[in-house]
């Protein structure tokens, strides 16, 4: 191989390794068998969720995973591989891909990484069933407001010298 080709591949490895290091979550899939229309819809859904989706050669992915310190991922890079990177929302790639895979049987989730930890297919599917960040914040606020809301509904009666006083 010429030095120019080796330098170009080394540059690609470095770029993918940086994406892996910066990603909050990574999902690896085999998208072989998807129609052009299905692939277009999947990519659009991922892009709308702020997820970058790339088909990358396994040799580059393997070297990038080593460089990023994600050696557990190397076992997933067998056969055709596409990778979804999300830098902000940990749940977004898992949610979009799992939802899409329900209708597109050709899409196979291989595994991934969430917050630097290797994640199996089952864990990705479990993660996909969680609400998104806004939904979780809404649930948290609801839980935090519940005691105050319930306090206003309680009627407290105290005996005093003047009789019973009721607070509502």
mmCIF file of C-alpha atoms in Angstrom:
data_model
loop_
_atom_site.group_PDB
_atom_site.id
_atom_site.type_symbol
_atom_site.label_atom_id
_atom_site.label_comp_id
_atom_site.label_asym_id
_atom_site.label_seq_id
_atom_site.Cartn_x
_atom_site.Cartn_y
_atom_site.Cartn_z
ATOM 1 C CA UNK A 1 0.000 0.000 0.000
ATOM 2 C CA UNK A 2 1.233 3.484 -0.705
ATOM 3 C CA UNK A 3 2.025 5.884 2.092
ATOM 4 C CA UNK A 4 -0.774 8.218 0.960
ATOM 5 C CA UNK A 5 -3.384 5.468 1.381
ATOM 6 C CA UNK A 6 -1.984 4.477 4.787
ATOM 7 C CA UNK A 7 -2.042 8.120 5.914
ATOM 8 C CA UNK A 8 -5.640 8.507 4.715
ATOM 9 C CA UNK A 9 -6.747 5.375 6.584
ATOM 10 C CA UNK A 10 -4.909 6.523 9.734
ATOM 11 C CA UNK A 11 -6.771 9.840 9.465
ATOM 12 C CA UNK A 12 -10.110 7.991 9.139
ATOM 13 C CA UNK A 13 -9.275 5.870 12.194
ATOM 14 C CA UNK A 14 -8.437 8.999 14.195
ATOM 15 C CA UNK A 15 -11.711 10.687 13.190
ATOM 16 C CA UNK A 16 -13.824 7.645 14.103
ATOM 17 C CA UNK A 17 -11.903 7.185 17.388
ATOM 18 C CA UNK A 18 -12.642 10.808 18.335
ATOM 19 C CA UNK A 19 -16.345 10.254 17.554
ATOM 20 C CA UNK A 20 -16.299 7.150 19.757
ATOM 21 C CA UNK A 21 -14.611 8.999 22.618
ATOM 22 C CA UNK A 22 -17.029 11.937 22.414
ATOM 23 C CA UNK A 23 -20.178 9.817 22.077
ATOM 24 C CA UNK A 24 -22.579 9.455 24.987
ATOM 25 C CA UNK A 25 -23.847 6.304 23.303
ATOM 26 C CA UNK A 26 -22.993 4.152 20.302
ATOM 27 C CA UNK A 27 -25.221 1.536 18.679
ATOM 28 C CA UNK A 28 -23.809 -0.924 16.129
ATOM 29 C CA UNK A 29 -26.225 -2.481 13.646
ATOM 30 C CA UNK A 30 -26.289 -4.678 10.567
ATOM 31 C CA UNK A 31 -28.499 -2.858 8.084
ATOM 32 C CA UNK A 32 -27.983 -5.339 5.262
ATOM 33 C CA UNK A 33 -31.285 -6.111 3.578
ATOM 34 C CA UNK A 34 -32.946 -2.742 4.136
ATOM 35 C CA UNK A 35 -34.545 -1.218 1.083
ATOM 36 C CA UNK A 36 -33.417 2.208 -0.075
ATOM 37 C CA UNK A 37 -36.658 3.707 1.231
ATOM 38 C CA UNK A 38 -36.227 2.058 4.633
ATOM 39 C CA UNK A 39 -32.609 3.211 4.862
ATOM 40 C CA UNK A 40 -33.642 6.762 3.973
ATOM 41 C CA UNK A 41 -36.362 6.797 6.632
ATOM 42 C CA UNK A 42 -33.990 5.361 9.262
ATOM 43 C CA UNK A 43 -31.308 7.944 8.498
ATOM 44 C CA UNK A 44 -33.868 10.775 8.582
ATOM 45 C CA UNK A 45 -35.267 9.616 11.933
ATOM 46 C CA UNK A 46 -31.777 9.377 13.406
ATOM 47 C CA UNK A 47 -30.744 12.772 12.036
ATOM 48 C CA UNK A 48 -33.903 14.394 13.507
ATOM 49 C CA UNK A 49 -32.914 12.936 16.895
ATOM 50 C CA UNK A 50 -29.410 14.367 16.662
ATOM 51 C CA UNK A 51 -27.763 11.009 15.933
ATOM 52 C CA UNK A 52 -25.006 10.527 13.358
ATOM 53 C CA UNK A 53 -25.290 7.271 11.387
ATOM 54 C CA UNK A 54 -22.397 5.956 9.279
ATOM 55 C CA UNK A 55 -21.464 2.771 7.447
ATOM 56 C CA UNK A 56 -17.756 2.290 8.114
ATOM 57 C CA UNK A 57 -15.328 -0.484 7.193
ATOM 58 C CA UNK A 58 -14.790 -3.010 9.985
ATOM 59 C CA UNK A 59 -11.003 -2.626 9.867
ATOM 60 C CA UNK A 60 -11.317 1.107 10.539
ATOM 61 C CA UNK A 61 -13.920 0.539 13.275
ATOM 62 C CA UNK A 62 -11.716 -2.073 14.958
ATOM 63 C CA UNK A 63 -8.650 0.177 15.011
ATOM 64 C CA UNK A 64 -10.731 3.159 16.156
ATOM 65 C CA UNK A 65 -12.252 1.130 18.997
ATOM 66 C CA UNK A 66 -8.755 0.144 20.137
ATOM 67 C CA UNK A 67 -7.608 3.767 19.977
ATOM 68 C CA UNK A 68 -10.700 4.933 21.885
ATOM 69 C CA UNK A 69 -10.243 2.287 24.589
ATOM 70 C CA UNK A 70 -13.428 0.421 23.651
ATOM 71 C CA UNK A 71 -11.958 -3.021 22.959
ATOM 72 C CA UNK A 72 -15.259 -4.741 23.837
ATOM 73 C CA UNK A 73 -16.774 -3.312 20.659
ATOM 74 C CA UNK A 74 -14.313 -5.121 18.397
ATOM 75 C CA UNK A 75 -16.338 -8.339 18.566
ATOM 76 C CA UNK A 76 -19.315 -6.569 16.982
ATOM 77 C CA UNK A 77 -17.441 -5.584 13.833
ATOM 78 C CA UNK A 78 -18.118 -8.771 11.881
ATOM 79 C CA UNK A 79 -20.058 -8.584 8.645
ATOM 80 C CA UNK A 80 -21.604 -5.326 7.455
ATOM 81 C CA UNK A 81 -21.604 -2.736 10.225
ATOM 82 C CA UNK A 82 -23.249 0.654 10.565
ATOM 83 C CA UNK A 83 -22.701 2.802 13.634
ATOM 84 C CA UNK A 84 -24.993 5.373 15.260
ATOM 85 C CA UNK A 85 -23.227 7.998 17.415
ATOM 86 C CA UNK A 86 -25.047 10.305 19.827
ATOM 87 C CA UNK A 87 -23.142 12.992 21.706
ATOM 88 C CA UNK A 88 -26.025 14.350 23.768
ATOM 89 C CA UNK A 89 -28.981 12.038 24.249
ATOM 90 C CA UNK A 90 -27.936 8.605 25.527
ATOM 91 C CA UNK A 91 -31.291 7.047 24.702
ATOM 92 C CA UNK A 92 -31.882 8.519 21.212
ATOM 93 C CA UNK A 93 -29.980 5.988 19.037
ATOM 94 C CA UNK A 94 -31.339 2.999 20.933
ATOM 95 C CA UNK A 95 -34.891 4.338 20.865
ATOM 96 C CA UNK A 96 -34.939 5.238 17.147
ATOM 97 C CA UNK A 97 -33.204 2.047 16.003
ATOM 98 C CA UNK A 98 -35.254 -0.290 18.230
ATOM 99 C CA UNK A 99 -38.491 1.350 17.143
ATOM 100 C CA UNK A 100 -37.471 1.115 13.480
ATOM 101 C CA UNK A 101 -36.353 -2.526 13.863
ATOM 102 C CA UNK A 102 -39.891 -3.511 14.908
ATOM 103 C CA UNK A 103 -41.098 -2.820 11.357
ATOM 104 C CA UNK A 104 -37.867 -3.590 9.472
ATOM 105 C CA UNK A 105 -36.872 -7.151 10.274
ATOM 106 C CA UNK A 106 -33.704 -6.805 8.163
ATOM 107 C CA UNK A 107 -32.221 -4.364 10.702
ATOM 108 C CA UNK A 108 -30.227 -6.254 13.336
ATOM 109 C CA UNK A 109 -28.861 -4.571 16.459
ATOM 110 C CA UNK A 110 -25.452 -6.006 17.360
ATOM 111 C CA UNK A 111 -24.689 -4.093 20.566
ATOM 112 C CA UNK A 112 -23.118 -0.834 21.605
ATOM 113 C CA UNK A 113 -21.644 1.410 24.255
ATOM 114 C CA UNK A 114 -23.473 3.637 26.735
ATOM 115 C CA UNK A 115 -21.424 6.075 28.817
ATOM 116 C CA UNK A 116 -18.247 4.122 28.082
ATOM 117 C CA UNK A 117 -19.636 0.714 29.108
ATOM 118 C CA UNK A 118 -20.289 -2.126 26.650
ATOM 119 C CA UNK A 119 -24.013 -2.750 26.185
ATOM 120 C CA UNK A 120 -25.709 -5.896 24.895
ATOM 121 C CA UNK A 121 -28.682 -6.048 22.532
ATOM 122 C CA UNK A 122 -31.019 -6.735 25.458
ATOM 123 C CA UNK A 123 -29.724 -3.702 27.354
ATOM 124 C CA UNK A 124 -30.128 -1.501 24.275
ATOM 125 C CA UNK A 125 -33.726 -2.667 23.884
ATOM 126 C CA UNK A 126 -34.350 -1.986 27.589
ATOM 127 C CA UNK A 127 -32.801 1.455 27.216
ATOM 128 C CA UNK A 128 -35.053 2.119 24.229
ATOM 129 C CA UNK A 129 -38.135 1.498 26.357
ATOM 130 C CA UNK A 130 -37.193 4.389 28.678
ATOM 131 C CA UNK A 131 -38.662 7.814 28.046
ATOM 132 C CA UNK A 132 -36.411 10.455 26.488
ATOM 133 C CA UNK A 133 -34.644 13.139 28.529
ATOM 134 C CA UNK A 134 -37.633 15.498 28.547
ATOM 135 C CA UNK A 135 -39.941 12.683 29.613
ATOM 136 C CA UNK A 136 -37.635 11.686 32.461
ATOM 137 C CA UNK A 137 -37.368 15.302 33.651
ATOM 138 C CA UNK A 138 -41.147 15.557 33.554
ATOM 139 C CA UNK A 139 -41.462 12.391 35.647
ATOM 140 C CA UNK A 140 -38.889 13.684 38.135
ATOM 141 C CA UNK A 141 -40.695 17.008 38.517
ATOM 142 C CA UNK A 142 -43.978 15.185 39.022
ATOM 143 C CA UNK A 143 -42.432 13.080 41.794
ATOM 144 C CA UNK A 144 -40.909 16.158 43.426
ATOM 145 C CA UNK A 145 -44.220 18.052 43.297
ATOM 146 C CA UNK A 146 -46.294 15.167 44.667
ATOM 147 C CA UNK A 147 -45.624 15.823 48.389
ATOM 148 C CA UNK A 148 -46.572 19.494 48.036
ATOM 149 C CA UNK A 149 -49.659 18.640 46.015
ATOM 150 C CA UNK A 150 -50.709 15.980 48.518
ATOM 151 C CA UNK A 151 -50.081 18.300 51.461
ATOM 152 C CA UNK A 152 -52.673 20.742 50.156
ATOM 153 C CA UNK A 153 -55.252 17.942 50.127
ATOM 154 C CA UNK A 154 -54.743 16.894 53.742
ATOM 155 C CA UNK A 155 -57.188 18.203 56.339
ATOM 156 C CA UNK A 156 -55.587 18.600 59.711
ATOM 157 C CA UNK A 157 -57.792 18.912 62.779
ATOM 158 C CA UNK A 158 -56.297 20.055 66.074
ATOM 159 C CA UNK A 159 -58.040 20.470 69.360
ATOM 160 C CA UNK A 160 -57.536 23.917 70.877
ATOM 161 C CA UNK A 161 -59.011 25.756 73.804
ATOM 162 C CA UNK A 162 -61.497 27.337 71.434
ATOM 163 C CA UNK A 163 -62.546 24.079 69.765
ATOM 164 C CA UNK A 164 -61.523 22.245 66.600
ATOM 165 C CA UNK A 165 -59.605 24.127 63.939
ATOM 166 C CA UNK A 166 -59.453 22.588 60.481
ATOM 167 C CA UNK A 167 -56.761 23.503 57.963
ATOM 168 C CA UNK A 168 -57.267 22.852 54.295
#
